[in-house]
Tab-separated table of C-alpha atoms and ligand atoms in Angstrom:
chain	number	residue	atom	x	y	z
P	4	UNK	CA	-39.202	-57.868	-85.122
P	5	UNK	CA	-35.426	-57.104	-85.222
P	6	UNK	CA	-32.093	-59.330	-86.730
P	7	UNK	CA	-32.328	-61.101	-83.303
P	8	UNK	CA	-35.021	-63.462	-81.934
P	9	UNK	CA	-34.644	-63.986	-78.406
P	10	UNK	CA	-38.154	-64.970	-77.682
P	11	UNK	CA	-38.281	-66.985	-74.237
P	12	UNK	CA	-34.976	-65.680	-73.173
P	13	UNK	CA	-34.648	-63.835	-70.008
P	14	UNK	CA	-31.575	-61.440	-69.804
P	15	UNK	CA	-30.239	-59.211	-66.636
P	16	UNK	CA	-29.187	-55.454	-67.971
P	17	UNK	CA	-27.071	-53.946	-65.085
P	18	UNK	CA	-27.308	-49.845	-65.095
P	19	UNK	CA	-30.018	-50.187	-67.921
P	20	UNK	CA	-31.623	-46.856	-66.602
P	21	UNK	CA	-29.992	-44.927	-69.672
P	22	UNK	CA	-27.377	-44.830	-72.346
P	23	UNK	CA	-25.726	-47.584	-73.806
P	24	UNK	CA	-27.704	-50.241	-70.848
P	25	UNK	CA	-31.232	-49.150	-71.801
P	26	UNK	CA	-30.710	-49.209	-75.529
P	27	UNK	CA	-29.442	-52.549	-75.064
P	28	UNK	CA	-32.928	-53.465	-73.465
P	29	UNK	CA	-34.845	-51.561	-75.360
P	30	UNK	CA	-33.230	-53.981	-78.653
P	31	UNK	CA	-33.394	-57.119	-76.303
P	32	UNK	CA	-37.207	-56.028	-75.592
P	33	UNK	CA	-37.934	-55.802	-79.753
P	34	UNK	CA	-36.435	-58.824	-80.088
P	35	UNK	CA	-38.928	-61.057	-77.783
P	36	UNK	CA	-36.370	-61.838	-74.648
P	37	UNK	CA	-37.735	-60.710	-70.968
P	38	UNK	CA	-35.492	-57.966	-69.445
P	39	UNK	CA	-34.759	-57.289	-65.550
P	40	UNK	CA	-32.706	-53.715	-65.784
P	41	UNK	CA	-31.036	-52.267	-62.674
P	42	UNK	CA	-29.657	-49.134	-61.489
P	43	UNK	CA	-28.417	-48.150	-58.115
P	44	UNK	CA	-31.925	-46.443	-57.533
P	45	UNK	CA	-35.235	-48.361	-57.571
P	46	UNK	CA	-37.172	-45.463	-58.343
P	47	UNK	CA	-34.659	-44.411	-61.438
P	48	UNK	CA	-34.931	-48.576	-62.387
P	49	UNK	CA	-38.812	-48.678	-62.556
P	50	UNK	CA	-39.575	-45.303	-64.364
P	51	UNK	CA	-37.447	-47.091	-67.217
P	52	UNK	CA	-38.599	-50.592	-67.005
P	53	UNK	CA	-42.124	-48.460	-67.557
P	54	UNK	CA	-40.673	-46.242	-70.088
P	55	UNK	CA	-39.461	-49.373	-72.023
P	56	UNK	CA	-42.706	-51.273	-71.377
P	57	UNK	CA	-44.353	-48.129	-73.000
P	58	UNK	CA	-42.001	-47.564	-75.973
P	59	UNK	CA	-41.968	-51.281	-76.702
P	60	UNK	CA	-45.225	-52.625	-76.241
P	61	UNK	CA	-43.215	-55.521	-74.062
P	62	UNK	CA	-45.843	-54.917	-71.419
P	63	UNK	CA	-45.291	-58.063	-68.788
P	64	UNK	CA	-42.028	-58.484	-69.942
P	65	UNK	CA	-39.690	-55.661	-68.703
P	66	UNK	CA	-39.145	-55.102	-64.987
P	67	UNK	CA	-36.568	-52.816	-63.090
P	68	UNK	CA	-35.301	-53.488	-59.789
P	69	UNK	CA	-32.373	-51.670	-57.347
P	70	UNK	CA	-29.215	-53.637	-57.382
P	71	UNK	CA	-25.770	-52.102	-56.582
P	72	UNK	CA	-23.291	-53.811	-58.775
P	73	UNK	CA	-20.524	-53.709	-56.520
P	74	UNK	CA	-23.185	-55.472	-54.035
P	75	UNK	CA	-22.740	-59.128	-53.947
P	76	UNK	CA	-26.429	-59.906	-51.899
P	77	UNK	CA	-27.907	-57.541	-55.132
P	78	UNK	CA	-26.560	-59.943	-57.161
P	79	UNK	CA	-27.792	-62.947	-55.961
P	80	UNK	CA	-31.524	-61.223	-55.498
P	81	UNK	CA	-31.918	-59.882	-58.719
P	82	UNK	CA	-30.743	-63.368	-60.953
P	83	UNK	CA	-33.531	-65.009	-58.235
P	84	UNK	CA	-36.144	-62.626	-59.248
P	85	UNK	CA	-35.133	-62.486	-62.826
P	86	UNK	CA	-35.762	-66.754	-62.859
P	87	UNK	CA	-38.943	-66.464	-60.503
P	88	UNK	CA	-40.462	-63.899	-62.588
P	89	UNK	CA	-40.155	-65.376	-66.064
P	90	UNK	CA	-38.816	-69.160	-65.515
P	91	UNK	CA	-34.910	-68.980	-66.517
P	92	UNK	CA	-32.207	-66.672	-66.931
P	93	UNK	CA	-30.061	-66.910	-70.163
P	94	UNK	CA	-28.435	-63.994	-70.719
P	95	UNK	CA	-26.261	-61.117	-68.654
P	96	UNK	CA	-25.085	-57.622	-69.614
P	97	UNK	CA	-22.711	-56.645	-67.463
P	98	UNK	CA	-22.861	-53.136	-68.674
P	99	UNK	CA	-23.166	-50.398	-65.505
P	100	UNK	CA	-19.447	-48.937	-65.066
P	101	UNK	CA	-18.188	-45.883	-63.468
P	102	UNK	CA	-15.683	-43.336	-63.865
P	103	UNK	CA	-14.792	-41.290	-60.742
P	104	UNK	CA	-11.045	-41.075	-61.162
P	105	UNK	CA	-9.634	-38.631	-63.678
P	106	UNK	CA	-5.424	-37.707	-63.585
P	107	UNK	CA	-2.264	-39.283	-63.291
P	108	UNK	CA	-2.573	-42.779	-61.744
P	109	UNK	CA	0.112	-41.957	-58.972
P	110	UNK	CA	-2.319	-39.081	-58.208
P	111	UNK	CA	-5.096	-41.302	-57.253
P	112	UNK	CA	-6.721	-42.305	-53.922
P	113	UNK	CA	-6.815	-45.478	-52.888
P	114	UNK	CA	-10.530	-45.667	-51.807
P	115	UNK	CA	-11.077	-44.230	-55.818
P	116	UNK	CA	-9.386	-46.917	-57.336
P	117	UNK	CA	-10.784	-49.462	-55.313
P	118	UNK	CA	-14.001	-47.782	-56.144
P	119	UNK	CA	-13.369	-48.461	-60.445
P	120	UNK	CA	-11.977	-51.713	-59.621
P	121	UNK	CA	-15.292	-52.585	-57.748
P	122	UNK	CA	-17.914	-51.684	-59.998
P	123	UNK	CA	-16.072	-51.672	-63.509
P	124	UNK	CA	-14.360	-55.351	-62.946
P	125	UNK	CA	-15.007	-57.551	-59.628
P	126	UNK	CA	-19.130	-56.532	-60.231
P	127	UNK	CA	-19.219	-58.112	-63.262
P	128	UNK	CA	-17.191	-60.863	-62.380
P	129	UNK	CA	-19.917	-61.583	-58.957
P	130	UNK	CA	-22.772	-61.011	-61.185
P	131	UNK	CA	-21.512	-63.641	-63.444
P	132	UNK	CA	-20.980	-66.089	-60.579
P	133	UNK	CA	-24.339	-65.215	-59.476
P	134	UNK	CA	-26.218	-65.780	-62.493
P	135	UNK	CA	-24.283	-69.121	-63.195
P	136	UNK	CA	-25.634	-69.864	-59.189
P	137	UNK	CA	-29.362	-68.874	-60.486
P	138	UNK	CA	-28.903	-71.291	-63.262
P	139	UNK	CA	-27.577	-69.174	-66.415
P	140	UNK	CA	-26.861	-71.541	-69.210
P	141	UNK	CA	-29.098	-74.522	-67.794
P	142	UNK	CA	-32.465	-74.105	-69.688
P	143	UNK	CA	-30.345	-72.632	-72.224
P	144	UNK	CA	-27.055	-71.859	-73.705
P	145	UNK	CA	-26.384	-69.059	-71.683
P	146	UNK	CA	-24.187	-65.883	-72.824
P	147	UNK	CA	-22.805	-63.006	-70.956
P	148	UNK	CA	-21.410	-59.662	-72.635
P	149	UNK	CA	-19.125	-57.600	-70.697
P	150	UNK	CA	-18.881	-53.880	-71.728
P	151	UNK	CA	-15.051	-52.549	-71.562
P	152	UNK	CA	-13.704	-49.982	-73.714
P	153	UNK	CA	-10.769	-49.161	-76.577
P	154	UNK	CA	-9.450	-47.562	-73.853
P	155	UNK	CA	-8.268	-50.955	-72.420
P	156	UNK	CA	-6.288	-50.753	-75.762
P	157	UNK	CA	-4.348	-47.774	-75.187
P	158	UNK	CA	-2.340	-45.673	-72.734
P	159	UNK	CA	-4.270	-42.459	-72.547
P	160	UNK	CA	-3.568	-39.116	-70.674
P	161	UNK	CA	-5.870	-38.572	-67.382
P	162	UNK	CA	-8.058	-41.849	-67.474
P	163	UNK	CA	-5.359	-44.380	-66.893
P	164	UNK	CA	-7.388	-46.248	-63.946
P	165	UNK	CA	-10.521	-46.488	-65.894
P	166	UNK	CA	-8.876	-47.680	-68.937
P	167	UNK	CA	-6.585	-50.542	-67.124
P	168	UNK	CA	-10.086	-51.803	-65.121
P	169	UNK	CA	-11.680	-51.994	-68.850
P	170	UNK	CA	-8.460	-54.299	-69.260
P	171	UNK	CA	-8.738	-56.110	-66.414
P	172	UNK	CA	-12.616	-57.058	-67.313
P	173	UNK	CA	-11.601	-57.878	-71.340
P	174	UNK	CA	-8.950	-60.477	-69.728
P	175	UNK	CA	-11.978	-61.807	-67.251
P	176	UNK	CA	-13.937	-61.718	-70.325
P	177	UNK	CA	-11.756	-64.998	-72.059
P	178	UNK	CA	-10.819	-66.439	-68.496
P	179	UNK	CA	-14.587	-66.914	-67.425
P	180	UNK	CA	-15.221	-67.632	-71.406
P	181	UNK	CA	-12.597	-70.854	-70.885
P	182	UNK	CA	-13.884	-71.455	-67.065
P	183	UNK	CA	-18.041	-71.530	-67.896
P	184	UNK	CA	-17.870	-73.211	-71.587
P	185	UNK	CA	-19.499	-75.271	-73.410
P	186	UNK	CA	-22.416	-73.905	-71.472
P	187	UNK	CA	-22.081	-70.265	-70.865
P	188	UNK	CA	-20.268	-68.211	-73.387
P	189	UNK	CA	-18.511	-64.952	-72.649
P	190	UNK	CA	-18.075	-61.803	-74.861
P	191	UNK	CA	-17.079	-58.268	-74.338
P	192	UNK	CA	-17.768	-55.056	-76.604
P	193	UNK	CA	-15.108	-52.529	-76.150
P	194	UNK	CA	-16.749	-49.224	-77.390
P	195	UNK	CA	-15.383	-45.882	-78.497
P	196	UNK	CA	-16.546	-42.379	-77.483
P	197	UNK	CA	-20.337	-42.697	-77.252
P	198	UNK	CA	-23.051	-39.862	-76.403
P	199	UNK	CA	-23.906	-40.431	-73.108
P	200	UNK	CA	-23.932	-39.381	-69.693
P	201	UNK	CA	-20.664	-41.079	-68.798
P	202	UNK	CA	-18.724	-39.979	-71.503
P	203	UNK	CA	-20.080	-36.006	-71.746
P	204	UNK	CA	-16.887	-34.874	-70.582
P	205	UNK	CA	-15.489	-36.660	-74.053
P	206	UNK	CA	-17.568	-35.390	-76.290
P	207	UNK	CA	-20.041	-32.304	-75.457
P	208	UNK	CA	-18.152	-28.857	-75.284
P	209	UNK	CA	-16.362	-29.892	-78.981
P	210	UNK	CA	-18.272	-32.947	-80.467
P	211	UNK	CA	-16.833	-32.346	-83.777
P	212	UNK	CA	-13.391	-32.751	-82.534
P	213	UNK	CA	-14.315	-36.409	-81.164
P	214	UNK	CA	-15.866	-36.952	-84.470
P	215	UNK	CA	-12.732	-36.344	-86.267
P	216	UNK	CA	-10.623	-39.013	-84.678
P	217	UNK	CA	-13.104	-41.788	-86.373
P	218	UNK	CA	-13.175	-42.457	-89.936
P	219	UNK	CA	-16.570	-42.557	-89.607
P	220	UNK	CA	-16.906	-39.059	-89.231
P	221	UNK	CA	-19.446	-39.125	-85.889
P	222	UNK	CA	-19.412	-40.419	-82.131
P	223	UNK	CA	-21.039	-43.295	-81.297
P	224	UNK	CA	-24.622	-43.686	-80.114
P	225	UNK	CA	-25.725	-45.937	-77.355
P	226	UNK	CA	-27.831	-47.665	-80.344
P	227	UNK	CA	-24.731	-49.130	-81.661
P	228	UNK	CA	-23.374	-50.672	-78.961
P	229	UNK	CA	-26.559	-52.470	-78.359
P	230	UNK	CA	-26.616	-53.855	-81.293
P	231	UNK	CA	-23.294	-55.268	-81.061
P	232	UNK	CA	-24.058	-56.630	-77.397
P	233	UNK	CA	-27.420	-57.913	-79.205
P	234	UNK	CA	-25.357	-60.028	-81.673
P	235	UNK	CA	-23.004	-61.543	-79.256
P	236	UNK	CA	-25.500	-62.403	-76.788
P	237	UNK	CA	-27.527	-64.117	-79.476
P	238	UNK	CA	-28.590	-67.729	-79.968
P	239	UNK	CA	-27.579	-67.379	-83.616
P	240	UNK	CA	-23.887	-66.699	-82.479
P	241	UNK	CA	-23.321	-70.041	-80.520
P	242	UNK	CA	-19.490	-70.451	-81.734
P	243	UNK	CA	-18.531	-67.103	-80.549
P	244	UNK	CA	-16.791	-66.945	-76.545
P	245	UNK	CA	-14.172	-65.246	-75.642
P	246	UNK	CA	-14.282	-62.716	-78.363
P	247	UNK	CA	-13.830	-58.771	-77.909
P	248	UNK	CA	-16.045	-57.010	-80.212
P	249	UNK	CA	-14.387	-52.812	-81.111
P	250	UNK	CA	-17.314	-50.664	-82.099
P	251	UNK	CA	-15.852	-47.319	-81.948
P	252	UNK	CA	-16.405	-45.638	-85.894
P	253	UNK	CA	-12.791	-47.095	-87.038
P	254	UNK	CA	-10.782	-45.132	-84.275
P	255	UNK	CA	-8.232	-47.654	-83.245
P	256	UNK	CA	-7.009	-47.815	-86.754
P	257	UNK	CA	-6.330	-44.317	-86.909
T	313	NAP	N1	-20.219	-43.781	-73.127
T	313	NAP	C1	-19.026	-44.124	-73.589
T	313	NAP	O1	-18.380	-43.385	-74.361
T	313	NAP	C2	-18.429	-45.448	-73.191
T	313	NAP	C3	-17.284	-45.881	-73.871
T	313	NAP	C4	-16.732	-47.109	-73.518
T	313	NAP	C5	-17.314	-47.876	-72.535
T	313	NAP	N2	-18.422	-47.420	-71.881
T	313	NAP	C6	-19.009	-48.288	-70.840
T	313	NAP	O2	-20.375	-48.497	-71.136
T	313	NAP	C7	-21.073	-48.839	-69.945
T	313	NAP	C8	-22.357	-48.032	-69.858
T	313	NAP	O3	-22.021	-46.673	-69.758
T	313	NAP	P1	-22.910	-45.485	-70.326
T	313	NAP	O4	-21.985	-44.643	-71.097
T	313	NAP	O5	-24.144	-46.003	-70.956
T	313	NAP	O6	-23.231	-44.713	-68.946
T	313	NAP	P2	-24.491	-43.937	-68.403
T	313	NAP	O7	-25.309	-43.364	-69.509
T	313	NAP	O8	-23.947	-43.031	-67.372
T	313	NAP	O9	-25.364	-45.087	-67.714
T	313	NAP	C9	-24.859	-45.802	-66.634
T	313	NAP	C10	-25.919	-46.740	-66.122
T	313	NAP	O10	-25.347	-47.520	-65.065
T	313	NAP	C11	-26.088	-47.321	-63.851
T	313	NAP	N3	-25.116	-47.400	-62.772
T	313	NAP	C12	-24.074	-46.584	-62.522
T	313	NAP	N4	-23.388	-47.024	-61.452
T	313	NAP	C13	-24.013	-48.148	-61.026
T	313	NAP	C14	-23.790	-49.058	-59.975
T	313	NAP	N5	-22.768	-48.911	-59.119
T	313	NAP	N6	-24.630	-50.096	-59.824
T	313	NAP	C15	-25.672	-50.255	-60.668
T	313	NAP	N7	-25.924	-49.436	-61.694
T	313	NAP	C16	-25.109	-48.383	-61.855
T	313	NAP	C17	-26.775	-45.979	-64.041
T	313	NAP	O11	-27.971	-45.894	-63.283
T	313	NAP	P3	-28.065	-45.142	-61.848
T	313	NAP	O12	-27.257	-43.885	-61.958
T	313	NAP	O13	-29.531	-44.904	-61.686
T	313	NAP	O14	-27.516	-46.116	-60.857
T	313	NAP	C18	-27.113	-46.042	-65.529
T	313	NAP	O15	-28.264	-46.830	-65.733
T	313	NAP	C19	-20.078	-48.585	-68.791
T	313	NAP	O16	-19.509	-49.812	-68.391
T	313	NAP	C20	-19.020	-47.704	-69.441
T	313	NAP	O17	-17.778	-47.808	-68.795
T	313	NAP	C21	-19.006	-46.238	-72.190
């Protein structure tokens, strides 16, 4: 067992094929809750559901399904199979993001921004709607944790579309934590430079040099964000909503 006992809670990992999504199951998983993760590929979302199943022992309890989060129809499907499968669904990690657009913003396309916006703030916001639908926070309290970024706290050279969508989804964060309490609360993490696919461009040709901006002295690792998602998604953390949770080594005090 872990700090967190979510045994009999059913939670919906978006993009929980790798990084930061399946170390967030992989936690959830150790700590008793039933796990649906997605990805955009079912073949990519059932070689980890087995993976975790395998590295776990959660046998029965892990399963991974396709589901496009800018997709409204995945949305609906996957909350319906997450409640038919194991009888409720309590918890969401709105955690799959993208990063496609990288320059000036007045450089940017149109059909790229639209493309962040999409996926890295009206997603979440539809899979939120379509988890309340399914019947998040009915059986019990329910709790979703939105994954932004420090970069929603900064102007930064090169990923300024990226950075205001991670804004756009920490506001979303308090207005849906205001619009679905006293039954739903609503969290976001915003994390610093952690090693993962996503990020590689941020941290693999000179990872000492990403290191140095923390007073922690390292980059994150997907471990640590999962643990911070674990904690605000917990049952044990009922009088916590609308909260935005920095894990990022100390950077933003730099
Ligand atoms: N890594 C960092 O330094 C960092 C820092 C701050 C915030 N974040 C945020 O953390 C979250 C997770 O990122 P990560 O770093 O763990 O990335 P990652 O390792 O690249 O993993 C992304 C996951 O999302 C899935 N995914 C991507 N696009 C998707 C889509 N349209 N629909 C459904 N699933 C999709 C991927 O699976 P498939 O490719 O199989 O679809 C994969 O499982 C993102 O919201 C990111 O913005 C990351």
């Amino acid at each position: 067992m872990t700090t967190y006992d979510f045994t009999d809670r059913t939670a919906v990992v978006t993009g929980g094929t790798r990084g930061i999504g399946y170390a967030t199951a992989e936690l959830l998983l150790r700590s008793g809750a039933n796990v649906v993760i997605t990805s955009r590929r079912a073949e990519a979302a059932e070689a980890a559901a087995t993976s975790l199943a395998d590295t776990t022992g959660a046998t029965g309890r892990v399963v991974g399904l396709a589901g496009h989060v800018a997709e409204e129809d995945a949305a609906t499907r996957v909350c319906a199979e997450a409640v038919s499968r194991f009888g409720s669904l309590d918890i969401l990690i709105n955690n799959a993001g993208t990063n496609p657009a990288f320059g000036p913003v007045t450089e940017q396309s149109r059909a790229v921004m639209q493309k962040v916006f999409d996926i890295n703030v009206t997603g979440p916001a539809v899979w939120a709607g379509a988890a309340v639908r399914a019947g998040l926070g009915d059986k019990n309290p329910g709790a979703i944790v939105n994954v932004s970024s420090i970069g929603a706290l900064f102007i930064e050279d090169g990923i300024g579309v990226y950075n205001a969508s991670k804004s756009a989804i920490m506001h979303l964060t308090r207005q849906m934590a205001h619009e679905l309490a006293p039954s739903v609360r609503v969290n976001s993490v915003a994390p610093g430079v952690v090693r993962t696919k996503l990020s590689e461009a941020l941290w693999k040709e000179d990872e000492d040099a990403a290191a140095s901006v923390t007073p922690l002295g390292r980059i994150g690792e997907p471990a640590d964000i999962a643990d911070a998602i674990c904690f605000l998604a917990a049952p044990s953390t009922s009088w916590i909503t609308g909260s935005n949770l920095v894990i990022d080594g100390g950077q933003i005090v730099n």
